[in-house]
Amino acid sequence: MSDKPPIKSATEAFEKALNEKGTYILKLFVSGMTPSSLRAIQNIRDICQKHLAGRYELEVIDIYQQPELGKQEQIIAAPTLLKKLPAPLQQFIGDLSNTEKILVGLNIIPKTPADERKD
Amino acid sequence: MKISHGISALPKSPTGIKGFDEITFGGLPKGRPTLVSGGAGSGKTLFGMEFIIRGAVEYAEPGVFVSFEESEEDLVANFKSLGFDLVQLQADKKLYLDYVHIDRSEIEETGEFNLEGLFVRLGFAIDAISARRVVLDTLEALFSGFANQFILRSEIRRLFRWLKDRGVTAVITAERGSLEGGLTRHGLEEYVSDCVIALDHRVHDQLSTRRMRVVKYRGSTHGTNEYPFLLDEGGISVLPITSVGLDYAVTNERISTGIPRLDVMFGGKGFFRGSSILISGTAGTGKTSFASQFVYNTCKNGERCLYFAFEESSSQIVRNMRSLGMDLEPLIGKGLLRYESVRPTSFGLETHLAKMIQIITEFTPSAIVIDPISNMINVGSGYDVKIALMRLVDMLKSKLITSLFTSLLQAGRDIVDEHVGVSSLMDTWMLLREIESGGEANRIINIVKSRGMAHSNQLREFVMSDQGIEFVDVYTGPAGVLTGTARVVQEAREKTEWTRIQREIERKKRDLERKRLVTEARINELQARMDSDQEEIEKLIQEHQMNSQTASQVSTQMARMRMADTQE
């Protein structure tokens, strides 16, 4: 895997995830307070509150403020939502307006054949 | 079209890549992006990395290398084998490596996005080391990571503009398009308008050749040809041999052929220095011996020679030439003579040429031999060989290196036909042949052409002995030059004839002498007769005078006695 968070924090996060079964660790990277950034923040907050209430950690990071994280977390696009846990690692890019896609991606609702990618 | 009004030339960033800065007259456009396209394994990554490393080390321009394909660890390991220590360069803040990992299976597109993350990373990297150079290898990986091509393309367009605004000299690599005419798979060339370079790696008859071409370079002149290049321990070497052209200086200085009587045939002095010489002949006519004799003599004069042997190993040539009284071993030992033996089929034609140029540049000989060039034909088409040789010859001439090529003629084939391409490149062309007559084969040489000098048109027989190659005297007969025993027979015949004439002359001389003696005898006789006639006449005259005197005296006496007159 490409992302290499410090082992300690990964282990911690993993243990935490084991303890609190089904806890989602999410990081949202945005590039300043653009309309699309604001939309993304609003969208993920809505999803979390509605579907993951009480079992998620969401961190919003402005890559302009912490550009060094770009390399560390393999951020290319903005906005980018990283699902660190539960495994597997998943990236959601865009303003997170496609709620159904996110719910499928986060394994909150099951996949439907229409979502299968050909490539 | 922009018209320049004496504006100073486009500023350029030297790449430090051997030969590349020559064909682009200074390097890549400074502060602008350059697209480098090529297929898999064509050397794109190496080109980019060498641009960054040489910039950092040689031109004090730190560089950012963004890799979309190879991880940092892979890059470090790969370039270590090429002698570049990326870890050290990173520690010295001369290099910043960033591996951009894109995995489509991990990415979900959920709405409008941009590539600001990449911009921020890039900006951070540039600021971290005050980079002047950036390489994106291979940006096209983005196309496999994102489904929304519309956003992607506009973001790439923005990226190129952004790179220009940052004023960094950038190299963006791209995969060669699979379609004919498509320079890159995803049409990146439409975003880069300043400079486009195509790398190519072609395999022909199982031999691979790498080539490079400057497709476009806005605002600058550049070599437009395909240039072969090498990837080796020292990185990339582009060989701008086609850029030489025909504007080289020439000299009137001569260089001996190594055979005194052959020198005589070339106006007494031998070849022009820096000229190209072709010796062609059928098998076993002594091409290698002629070449070796030239090399031996040149080295003896303290000049360096390089011998590319495509058929024999150096030890074999050294052994064989010893039988001709040439000891090449000490010359090799002194570093005056160097052999490069390689099978022509080991590499492609261009690679051969490139390697040869590399060795020549390194060894700086005053003469080279390629023995034989006909073997090169095995690795390329006739046209390719001609083009390759043309470049080689031009390059050698520009450096005033005398070049001697041998060429094997197929027995029974028309020499003109076979050498139609090559001979026009040559200043001097000598033909070695075996003439069969009277049940034997004898070797003869003639000068087919020699530009810019008076030369003998005589066919000459030569023999190879432990004294080297020796020219024997010329005997011509009605059927041409007589060689071998026919020459000996002629020699004997002429000797007999000479003796006969000599005798004839002797005989005639004796005849003449005899005649002279007879004539002289007759002259003496006539003279004697004349003398006696003269004597008689004088005697008569004397007698007559005496008589008349006596008569006068008598008459006086008589008169006195008669006293007829009174006298006194």
mmCIF file with all atom_site columns, C-alpha atoms in Angstrom, chain B residues 210-393:
data_model
loop_
_atom_site.group_PDB
_atom_site.id
_atom_site.type_symbol
_atom_site.label_atom_id
_atom_site.label_alt_id
_atom_site.label_comp_id
_atom_site.label_asym_id
_atom_site.label_entity_id
_atom_site.label_seq_id
_atom_site.pdbx_PDB_ins_code
_atom_site.Cartn_x
_atom_site.Cartn_y
_atom_site.Cartn_z
_atom_site.occupancy
_atom_site.B_iso_or_equiv
_atom_site.pdbx_formal_charge
_atom_site.auth_seq_id
_atom_site.auth_comp_id
_atom_site.auth_asym_id
_atom_site.auth_atom_id
_atom_site.pdbx_PDB_model_num
ATOM 1   C CA . ARG B 1 210 ? 17.409 3.851   -29.743 1.00 0.00 ? 210 ARG B CA 1
ATOM 2   C CA . ARG B 1 211 ? 16.705 7.089   -31.500 1.00 0.00 ? 211 ARG B CA 1
ATOM 3   C CA . MET B 1 212 ? 15.779 10.582  -30.468 1.00 0.00 ? 212 MET B CA 1
ATOM 4   C CA . ARG B 1 213 ? 14.167 13.352  -32.458 1.00 0.00 ? 213 ARG B CA 1
ATOM 5   C CA . VAL B 1 214 ? 13.303 16.933  -31.656 1.00 0.00 ? 214 VAL B CA 1
ATOM 6   C CA . VAL B 1 215 ? 9.796  17.119  -33.077 1.00 0.00 ? 215 VAL B CA 1
ATOM 7   C CA . LYS B 1 216 ? 9.384  20.773  -32.396 1.00 0.00 ? 216 LYS B CA 1
ATOM 8   C CA . TYR B 1 217 ? 11.126 23.552  -30.590 1.00 0.00 ? 217 TYR B CA 1
ATOM 9   C CA . ARG B 1 218 ? 9.343  26.827  -30.780 1.00 0.00 ? 218 ARG B CA 1
ATOM 10  C CA . GLY B 1 219 ? 11.569 29.836  -31.114 1.00 0.00 ? 219 GLY B CA 1
ATOM 11  C CA . SER B 1 220 ? 14.726 27.888  -31.668 1.00 0.00 ? 220 SER B CA 1
ATOM 12  C CA . THR B 1 221 ? 16.580 26.100  -34.373 1.00 0.00 ? 221 THR B CA 1
ATOM 13  C CA . HIS B 1 222 ? 17.297 22.474  -33.737 1.00 0.00 ? 222 HIS B CA 1
ATOM 14  C CA . GLY B 1 223 ? 18.548 19.412  -35.523 1.00 0.00 ? 223 GLY B CA 1
ATOM 15  C CA . THR B 1 224 ? 15.531 17.753  -37.109 1.00 0.00 ? 224 THR B CA 1
ATOM 16  C CA . ASN B 1 225 ? 16.922 14.328  -37.729 1.00 0.00 ? 225 ASN B CA 1
ATOM 17  C CA . GLU B 1 226 ? 16.623 11.202  -35.712 1.00 0.00 ? 226 GLU B CA 1
ATOM 18  C CA . TYR B 1 227 ? 19.703 10.854  -33.613 1.00 0.00 ? 227 TYR B CA 1
ATOM 19  C CA . PRO B 1 228 ? 20.788 7.532   -32.223 1.00 0.00 ? 228 PRO B CA 1
ATOM 20  C CA . PHE B 1 229 ? 21.478 7.478   -28.548 1.00 0.00 ? 229 PHE B CA 1
ATOM 21  C CA . LEU B 1 230 ? 22.926 5.095   -26.051 1.00 0.00 ? 230 LEU B CA 1
ATOM 22  C CA . LEU B 1 231 ? 21.964 4.219   -22.548 1.00 0.00 ? 231 LEU B CA 1
ATOM 23  C CA . ASP B 1 232 ? 24.931 3.071   -20.556 1.00 0.00 ? 232 ASP B CA 1
ATOM 24  C CA . GLU B 1 233 ? 26.727 3.493   -17.261 1.00 0.00 ? 233 GLU B CA 1
ATOM 25  C CA . GLY B 1 234 ? 27.132 7.203   -17.915 1.00 0.00 ? 234 GLY B CA 1
ATOM 26  C CA . GLY B 1 235 ? 23.465 7.817   -18.672 1.00 0.00 ? 235 GLY B CA 1
ATOM 27  C CA . ILE B 1 236 ? 22.240 8.965   -22.052 1.00 0.00 ? 236 ILE B CA 1
ATOM 28  C CA . SER B 1 237 ? 24.607 9.829   -24.877 1.00 0.00 ? 237 SER B CA 1
ATOM 29  C CA . VAL B 1 238 ? 23.045 11.384  -27.925 1.00 0.00 ? 238 VAL B CA 1
ATOM 30  C CA . LEU B 1 239 ? 25.244 11.304  -30.972 1.00 0.00 ? 239 LEU B CA 1
ATOM 31  C CA . PRO B 1 240 ? 24.696 14.408  -33.001 1.00 0.00 ? 240 PRO B CA 1
ATOM 32  C CA . ILE B 1 241 ? 26.651 13.097  -35.928 1.00 0.00 ? 241 ILE B CA 1
ATOM 33  C CA . THR B 1 242 ? 24.208 14.381  -38.479 1.00 0.00 ? 242 THR B CA 1
ATOM 34  C CA . SER B 1 243 ? 24.696 17.886  -37.221 1.00 0.00 ? 243 SER B CA 1
ATOM 35  C CA . VAL B 1 244 ? 28.214 17.925  -38.566 1.00 0.00 ? 244 VAL B CA 1
ATOM 36  C CA . GLY B 1 245 ? 27.352 18.754  -42.156 1.00 0.00 ? 245 GLY B CA 1
ATOM 37  C CA . LEU B 1 246 ? 29.787 19.427  -44.910 1.00 0.00 ? 246 LEU B CA 1
ATOM 38  C CA . ASP B 1 247 ? 31.423 22.598  -43.653 1.00 0.00 ? 247 ASP B CA 1
ATOM 39  C CA . TYR B 1 248 ? 34.559 21.042  -42.261 1.00 0.00 ? 248 TYR B CA 1
ATOM 40  C CA . ALA B 1 249 ? 37.994 22.457  -42.879 1.00 0.00 ? 249 ALA B CA 1
ATOM 41  C CA . VAL B 1 250 ? 40.399 20.445  -44.983 1.00 0.00 ? 250 VAL B CA 1
ATOM 42  C CA . THR B 1 251 ? 44.134 20.231  -45.019 1.00 0.00 ? 251 THR B CA 1
ATOM 43  C CA . ASN B 1 252 ? 46.751 19.625  -47.652 1.00 0.00 ? 252 ASN B CA 1
ATOM 44  C CA . GLU B 1 253 ? 48.798 17.627  -45.236 1.00 0.00 ? 253 GLU B CA 1
ATOM 45  C CA . ARG B 1 254 ? 49.522 14.135  -46.406 1.00 0.00 ? 254 ARG B CA 1
ATOM 46  C CA . ILE B 1 255 ? 49.741 10.890  -44.511 1.00 0.00 ? 255 ILE B CA 1
ATOM 47  C CA . SER B 1 256 ? 51.734 7.955   -45.817 1.00 0.00 ? 256 SER B CA 1
ATOM 48  C CA . THR B 1 257 ? 49.987 4.810   -46.957 1.00 0.00 ? 257 THR B CA 1
ATOM 49  C CA . GLY B 1 258 ? 52.701 2.828   -45.220 1.00 0.00 ? 258 GLY B CA 1
ATOM 50  C CA . ILE B 1 259 ? 53.905 1.419   -48.527 1.00 0.00 ? 259 ILE B CA 1
ATOM 51  C CA . PRO B 1 260 ? 56.502 3.616   -50.228 1.00 0.00 ? 260 PRO B CA 1
ATOM 52  C CA . ARG B 1 261 ? 55.675 2.547   -53.768 1.00 0.00 ? 261 ARG B CA 1
ATOM 53  C CA . LEU B 1 262 ? 51.979 3.120   -53.106 1.00 0.00 ? 262 LEU B CA 1
ATOM 54  C CA . ASP B 1 263 ? 52.787 6.611   -51.877 1.00 0.00 ? 263 ASP B CA 1
ATOM 55  C CA . VAL B 1 264 ? 54.449 7.187   -55.218 1.00 0.00 ? 264 VAL B CA 1
ATOM 56  C CA . MET B 1 265 ? 51.212 6.292   -56.959 1.00 0.00 ? 265 MET B CA 1
ATOM 57  C CA . PHE B 1 266 ? 49.498 9.016   -54.912 1.00 0.00 ? 266 PHE B CA 1
ATOM 58  C CA . GLY B 1 267 ? 51.740 11.749  -56.196 1.00 0.00 ? 267 GLY B CA 1
ATOM 59  C CA . GLY B 1 268 ? 54.592 10.597  -53.997 1.00 0.00 ? 268 GLY B CA 1
ATOM 60  C CA . LYS B 1 269 ? 53.072 11.529  -50.669 1.00 0.00 ? 269 LYS B CA 1
ATOM 61  C CA . GLY B 1 270 ? 50.179 9.239   -49.843 1.00 0.00 ? 270 GLY B CA 1
ATOM 62  C CA . PHE B 1 271 ? 46.656 10.072  -48.703 1.00 0.00 ? 271 PHE B CA 1
ATOM 63  C CA . PHE B 1 272 ? 45.337 13.443  -47.617 1.00 0.00 ? 272 PHE B CA 1
ATOM 64  C CA . ARG B 1 273 ? 45.070 13.684  -43.871 1.00 0.00 ? 273 ARG B CA 1
ATOM 65  C CA . GLY B 1 274 ? 41.459 13.514  -42.796 1.00 0.00 ? 274 GLY B CA 1
ATOM 66  C CA . SER B 1 275 ? 40.304 11.925  -46.034 1.00 0.00 ? 275 SER B CA 1
ATOM 67  C CA . SER B 1 276 ? 38.220 8.802   -46.334 1.00 0.00 ? 276 SER B CA 1
ATOM 68  C CA . ILE B 1 277 ? 39.731 5.810   -48.051 1.00 0.00 ? 277 ILE B CA 1
ATOM 69  C CA . LEU B 1 278 ? 38.013 2.709   -49.291 1.00 0.00 ? 278 LEU B CA 1
ATOM 70  C CA . ILE B 1 279 ? 39.898 -0.469  -50.063 1.00 0.00 ? 279 ILE B CA 1
ATOM 71  C CA . SER B 1 280 ? 37.649 -2.984  -51.675 1.00 0.00 ? 280 SER B CA 1
ATOM 72  C CA . GLY B 1 281 ? 38.540 -6.395  -52.869 1.00 0.00 ? 281 GLY B CA 1
ATOM 73  C CA . THR B 1 282 ? 37.487 -9.991  -53.053 1.00 0.00 ? 282 THR B CA 1
ATOM 74  C CA . ALA B 1 283 ? 38.330 -12.446 -50.318 1.00 0.00 ? 283 ALA B CA 1
ATOM 75  C CA . GLY B 1 284 ? 42.007 -12.913 -49.636 1.00 0.00 ? 284 GLY B CA 1
ATOM 76  C CA . THR B 1 285 ? 43.285 -9.986  -51.647 1.00 0.00 ? 285 THR B CA 1
ATOM 77  C CA . GLY B 1 286 ? 45.010 -8.399  -48.677 1.00 0.00 ? 286 GLY B CA 1
ATOM 78  C CA . LYS B 1 287 ? 42.604 -5.734  -47.496 1.00 0.00 ? 287 LYS B CA 1
ATOM 79  C CA . THR B 1 288 ? 43.452 -6.243  -43.859 1.00 0.00 ? 288 THR B CA 1
ATOM 80  C CA . SER B 1 289 ? 47.143 -6.290  -44.720 1.00 0.00 ? 289 SER B CA 1
ATOM 81  C CA . PHE B 1 290 ? 46.883 -2.956  -46.497 1.00 0.00 ? 290 PHE B CA 1
ATOM 82  C CA . ALA B 1 291 ? 44.969 -1.515  -43.572 1.00 0.00 ? 291 ALA B CA 1
ATOM 83  C CA . SER B 1 292 ? 47.469 -2.897  -41.095 1.00 0.00 ? 292 SER B CA 1
ATOM 84  C CA . GLN B 1 293 ? 50.400 -1.588  -43.072 1.00 0.00 ? 293 GLN B CA 1
ATOM 85  C CA . PHE B 1 294 ? 48.839 1.864   -42.939 1.00 0.00 ? 294 PHE B CA 1
ATOM 86  C CA . VAL B 1 295 ? 48.144 1.596   -39.235 1.00 0.00 ? 295 VAL B CA 1
ATOM 87  C CA . TYR B 1 296 ? 51.591 0.197   -38.504 1.00 0.00 ? 296 TYR B CA 1
ATOM 88  C CA . ASN B 1 297 ? 53.295 3.028   -40.292 1.00 0.00 ? 297 ASN B CA 1
ATOM 89  C CA . THR B 1 298 ? 51.088 5.696   -38.744 1.00 0.00 ? 298 THR B CA 1
ATOM 90  C CA . CYS B 1 299 ? 51.668 4.358   -35.249 1.00 0.00 ? 299 CYS B CA 1
ATOM 91  C CA . LYS B 1 300 ? 55.400 4.154   -35.926 1.00 0.00 ? 300 LYS B CA 1
ATOM 92  C CA . ASN B 1 301 ? 55.252 7.890   -36.528 1.00 0.00 ? 301 ASN B CA 1
ATOM 93  C CA . GLY B 1 302 ? 53.870 8.302   -33.042 1.00 0.00 ? 302 GLY B CA 1
ATOM 94  C CA . GLU B 1 303 ? 50.229 8.852   -33.988 1.00 0.00 ? 303 GLU B CA 1
ATOM 95  C CA . ARG B 1 304 ? 47.301 7.026   -32.455 1.00 0.00 ? 304 ARG B CA 1
ATOM 96  C CA . CYS B 1 305 ? 45.213 4.635   -34.491 1.00 0.00 ? 305 CYS B CA 1
ATOM 97  C CA . LEU B 1 306 ? 41.950 2.924   -33.787 1.00 0.00 ? 306 LEU B CA 1
ATOM 98  C CA . TYR B 1 307 ? 41.115 -0.330  -35.540 1.00 0.00 ? 307 TYR B CA 1
ATOM 99  C CA . PHE B 1 308 ? 37.544 -1.627  -35.599 1.00 0.00 ? 308 PHE B CA 1
ATOM 100 C CA . ALA B 1 309 ? 37.782 -5.272  -36.502 1.00 0.00 ? 309 ALA B CA 1
ATOM 101 C CA . PHE B 1 310 ? 34.467 -6.834  -37.356 1.00 0.00 ? 310 PHE B CA 1
ATOM 102 C CA . GLU B 1 311 ? 35.798 -10.135 -38.534 1.00 0.00 ? 311 GLU B CA 1
ATOM 103 C CA . GLU B 1 312 ? 38.894 -11.005 -36.604 1.00 0.00 ? 312 GLU B CA 1
ATOM 104 C CA . SER B 1 313 ? 40.034 -10.684 -33.046 1.00 0.00 ? 313 SER B CA 1
ATOM 105 C CA . SER B 1 314 ? 42.903 -8.345  -32.357 1.00 0.00 ? 314 SER B CA 1
ATOM 106 C CA . SER B 1 315 ? 45.216 -11.199 -31.379 1.00 0.00 ? 315 SER B CA 1
ATOM 107 C CA . GLN B 1 316 ? 44.497 -12.903 -34.655 1.00 0.00 ? 316 GLN B CA 1
ATOM 108 C CA . ILE B 1 317 ? 45.343 -9.788  -36.636 1.00 0.00 ? 317 ILE B CA 1
ATOM 109 C CA . VAL B 1 318 ? 48.499 -9.269  -34.592 1.00 0.00 ? 318 VAL B CA 1
ATOM 110 C CA . ARG B 1 319 ? 49.579 -12.845 -35.269 1.00 0.00 ? 319 ARG B CA 1
ATOM 111 C CA . ASN B 1 320 ? 48.804 -12.655 -38.968 1.00 0.00 ? 320 ASN B CA 1
ATOM 112 C CA . MET B 1 321 ? 50.574 -9.357  -39.458 1.00 0.00 ? 321 MET B CA 1
ATOM 113 C CA . ARG B 1 322 ? 53.678 -10.682 -37.762 1.00 0.00 ? 322 ARG B CA 1
ATOM 114 C CA . SER B 1 323 ? 54.089 -12.926 -40.812 1.00 0.00 ? 323 SER B CA 1
ATOM 115 C CA . LEU B 1 324 ? 54.227 -9.760  -42.901 1.00 0.00 ? 324 LEU B CA 1
ATOM 116 C CA . GLY B 1 325 ? 57.017 -8.377  -40.767 1.00 0.00 ? 325 GLY B CA 1
ATOM 117 C CA . MET B 1 326 ? 54.820 -6.047  -38.758 1.00 0.00 ? 326 MET B CA 1
ATOM 118 C CA . ASP B 1 327 ? 54.994 -6.298  -34.999 1.00 0.00 ? 327 ASP B CA 1
ATOM 119 C CA . LEU B 1 328 ? 51.877 -4.579  -33.780 1.00 0.00 ? 328 LEU B CA 1
ATOM 120 C CA . GLU B 1 329 ? 52.102 -5.802  -30.202 1.00 0.00 ? 329 GLU B CA 1
ATOM 121 C CA . PRO B 1 330 ? 54.455 -3.087  -28.876 1.00 0.00 ? 330 PRO B CA 1
ATOM 122 C CA . LEU B 1 331 ? 52.314 -0.402  -30.499 1.00 0.00 ? 331 LEU B CA 1
ATOM 123 C CA . ILE B 1 332 ? 49.285 -1.683  -28.617 1.00 0.00 ? 332 ILE B CA 1
ATOM 124 C CA . GLY B 1 333 ? 51.398 -1.767  -25.488 1.00 0.00 ? 333 GLY B CA 1
ATOM 125 C CA . LYS B 1 334 ? 52.392 1.864   -25.952 1.00 0.00 ? 334 LYS B CA 1
ATOM 126 C CA . GLY B 1 335 ? 48.756 2.842   -26.278 1.00 0.00 ? 335 GLY B CA 1
ATOM 127 C CA . LEU B 1 336 ? 49.221 4.041   -29.844 1.00 0.00 ? 336 LEU B CA 1
ATOM 128 C CA . LEU B 1 337 ? 47.126 1.315   -31.355 1.00 0.00 ? 337 LEU B CA 1
ATOM 129 C CA . ARG B 1 338 ? 43.785 0.133   -30.121 1.00 0.00 ? 338 ARG B CA 1
ATOM 130 C CA . TYR B 1 339 ? 41.679 -2.683  -31.449 1.00 0.00 ? 339 TYR B CA 1
ATOM 131 C CA . GLU B 1 340 ? 37.938 -2.871  -31.011 1.00 0.00 ? 340 GLU B CA 1
ATOM 132 C CA . SER B 1 341 ? 36.744 -6.259  -32.082 1.00 0.00 ? 341 SER B CA 1
ATOM 133 C CA . VAL B 1 342 ? 33.053 -6.883  -32.109 1.00 0.00 ? 342 VAL B CA 1
ATOM 134 C CA . ARG B 1 343 ? 30.703 -8.938  -34.197 1.00 0.00 ? 343 ARG B CA 1
ATOM 135 C CA . PRO B 1 344 ? 28.593 -6.659  -36.364 1.00 0.00 ? 344 PRO B CA 1
ATOM 136 C CA . THR B 1 345 ? 25.504 -8.626  -35.484 1.00 0.00 ? 345 THR B CA 1
ATOM 137 C CA . SER B 1 346 ? 25.927 -7.875  -31.784 1.00 0.00 ? 346 SER B CA 1
ATOM 138 C CA . PHE B 1 347 ? 24.178 -4.541  -32.112 1.00 0.00 ? 347 PHE B CA 1
ATOM 139 C CA . GLY B 1 348 ? 22.035 -2.608  -34.509 1.00 0.00 ? 348 GLY B CA 1
ATOM 140 C CA . LEU B 1 349 ? 23.673 -0.330  -37.008 1.00 0.00 ? 349 LEU B CA 1
ATOM 141 C CA . GLU B 1 350 ? 22.969 2.882   -35.135 1.00 0.00 ? 350 GLU B CA 1
ATOM 142 C CA . THR B 1 351 ? 24.154 1.424   -31.882 1.00 0.00 ? 351 THR B CA 1
ATOM 143 C CA . HIS B 1 352 ? 27.335 0.336   -33.587 1.00 0.00 ? 352 HIS B CA 1
ATOM 144 C CA . LEU B 1 353 ? 27.828 3.760   -34.959 1.00 0.00 ? 353 LEU B CA 1
ATOM 145 C CA . ALA B 1 354 ? 27.067 5.360   -31.640 1.00 0.00 ? 354 ALA B CA 1
ATOM 146 C CA . LYS B 1 355 ? 29.536 3.143   -29.839 1.00 0.00 ? 355 LYS B CA 1
ATOM 147 C CA . MET B 1 356 ? 32.165 3.808   -32.465 1.00 0.00 ? 356 MET B CA 1
ATOM 148 C CA . ILE B 1 357 ? 31.721 7.543   -32.131 1.00 0.00 ? 357 ILE B CA 1
ATOM 149 C CA . GLN B 1 358 ? 31.926 7.220   -28.382 1.00 0.00 ? 358 GLN B CA 1
ATOM 150 C CA . ILE B 1 359 ? 35.199 5.309   -28.584 1.00 0.00 ? 359 ILE B CA 1
ATOM 151 C CA . ILE B 1 360 ? 36.615 7.674   -31.192 1.00 0.00 ? 360 ILE B CA 1
ATOM 152 C CA . THR B 1 361 ? 35.766 10.697  -29.062 1.00 0.00 ? 361 THR B CA 1
ATOM 153 C CA . GLU B 1 362 ? 37.404 9.087   -26.094 1.00 0.00 ? 362 GLU B CA 1
ATOM 154 C CA . PHE B 1 363 ? 40.557 7.776   -27.808 1.00 0.00 ? 363 PHE B CA 1
ATOM 155 C CA . THR B 1 364 ? 41.100 10.730  -30.204 1.00 0.00 ? 364 THR B CA 1
ATOM 156 C CA . PRO B 1 365 ? 43.032 8.800   -32.840 1.00 0.00 ? 365 PRO B CA 1
ATOM 157 C CA . SER B 1 366 ? 44.555 10.433  -35.896 1.00 0.00 ? 366 SER B CA 1
ATOM 158 C CA . ALA B 1 367 ? 43.428 7.543   -38.055 1.00 0.00 ? 367 ALA B CA 1
ATOM 159 C CA . ILE B 1 368 ? 40.844 4.819   -37.849 1.00 0.00 ? 368 ILE B CA 1
ATOM 160 C CA . VAL B 1 369 ? 40.264 1.612   -39.739 1.00 0.00 ? 369 VAL B CA 1
ATOM 161 C CA . ILE B 1 370 ? 36.968 -0.164  -40.134 1.00 0.00 ? 370 ILE B CA 1
ATOM 162 C CA . ASP B 1 371 ? 37.542 -3.670  -41.334 1.00 0.00 ? 371 ASP B CA 1
ATOM 163 C CA . PRO B 1 372 ? 35.263 -4.403  -43.080 1.00 0.00 ? 372 PRO B CA 1
ATOM 164 C CA . ILE B 1 373 ? 32.268 -2.143  -43.632 1.00 0.00 ? 373 ILE B CA 1
ATOM 165 C CA . SER B 1 374 ? 30.653 -4.726  -45.843 1.00 0.00 ? 374 SER B CA 1
ATOM 166 C CA . ASN B 1 375 ? 29.788 -6.629  -42.684 1.00 0.00 ? 375 ASN B CA 1
ATOM 167 C CA . MET B 1 376 ? 27.731 -3.689  -41.560 1.00 0.00 ? 376 MET B CA 1
ATOM 168 C CA . ILE B 1 377 ? 25.405 -4.378  -44.419 1.00 0.00 ? 377 ILE B CA 1
ATOM 169 C CA . ASN B 1 378 ? 24.363 -7.470  -42.526 1.00 0.00 ? 378 ASN B CA 1
ATOM 170 C CA . VAL B 1 379 ? 22.810 -5.313  -39.859 1.00 0.00 ? 379 VAL B CA 1
ATOM 171 C CA . GLY B 1 380 ? 21.075 -2.716  -41.962 1.00 0.00 ? 380 GLY B CA 1
ATOM 172 C CA . SER B 1 381 ? 19.665 -2.047  -45.353 1.00 0.00 ? 381 SER B CA 1
ATOM 173 C CA . GLY B 1 382 ? 21.947 -0.567  -47.982 1.00 0.00 ? 382 GLY B CA 1
ATOM 174 C CA . TYR B 1 383 ? 20.427 2.852   -47.501 1.00 0.00 ? 383 TYR B CA 1
ATOM 175 C CA . ASP B 1 384 ? 20.794 2.747   -43.722 1.00 0.00 ? 384 ASP B CA 1
ATOM 176 C CA . VAL B 1 385 ? 24.395 1.742   -44.047 1.00 0.00 ? 385 VAL B CA 1
ATOM 177 C CA . LYS B 1 386 ? 25.078 4.584   -46.406 1.00 0.00 ? 386 LYS B CA 1
ATOM 178 C CA . ILE B 1 387 ? 23.438 7.108   -44.111 1.00 0.00 ? 387 ILE B CA 1
ATOM 179 C CA . ALA B 1 388 ? 25.289 5.747   -41.121 1.00 0.00 ? 388 ALA B CA 1
ATOM 180 C CA . LEU B 1 389 ? 28.605 5.840   -42.934 1.00 0.00 ? 389 LEU B CA 1
ATOM 181 C CA . MET B 1 390 ? 27.920 9.303   -44.206 1.00 0.00 ? 390 MET B CA 1
ATOM 182 C CA . ARG B 1 391 ? 27.485 10.519  -40.674 1.00 0.00 ? 391 ARG B CA 1
ATOM 183 C CA . LEU B 1 392 ? 30.565 8.708   -39.517 1.00 0.00 ? 392 LEU B CA 1
ATOM 184 C CA . VAL B 1 393 ? 32.658 10.040  -42.386 1.00 0.00 ? 393 VAL B CA 1
#
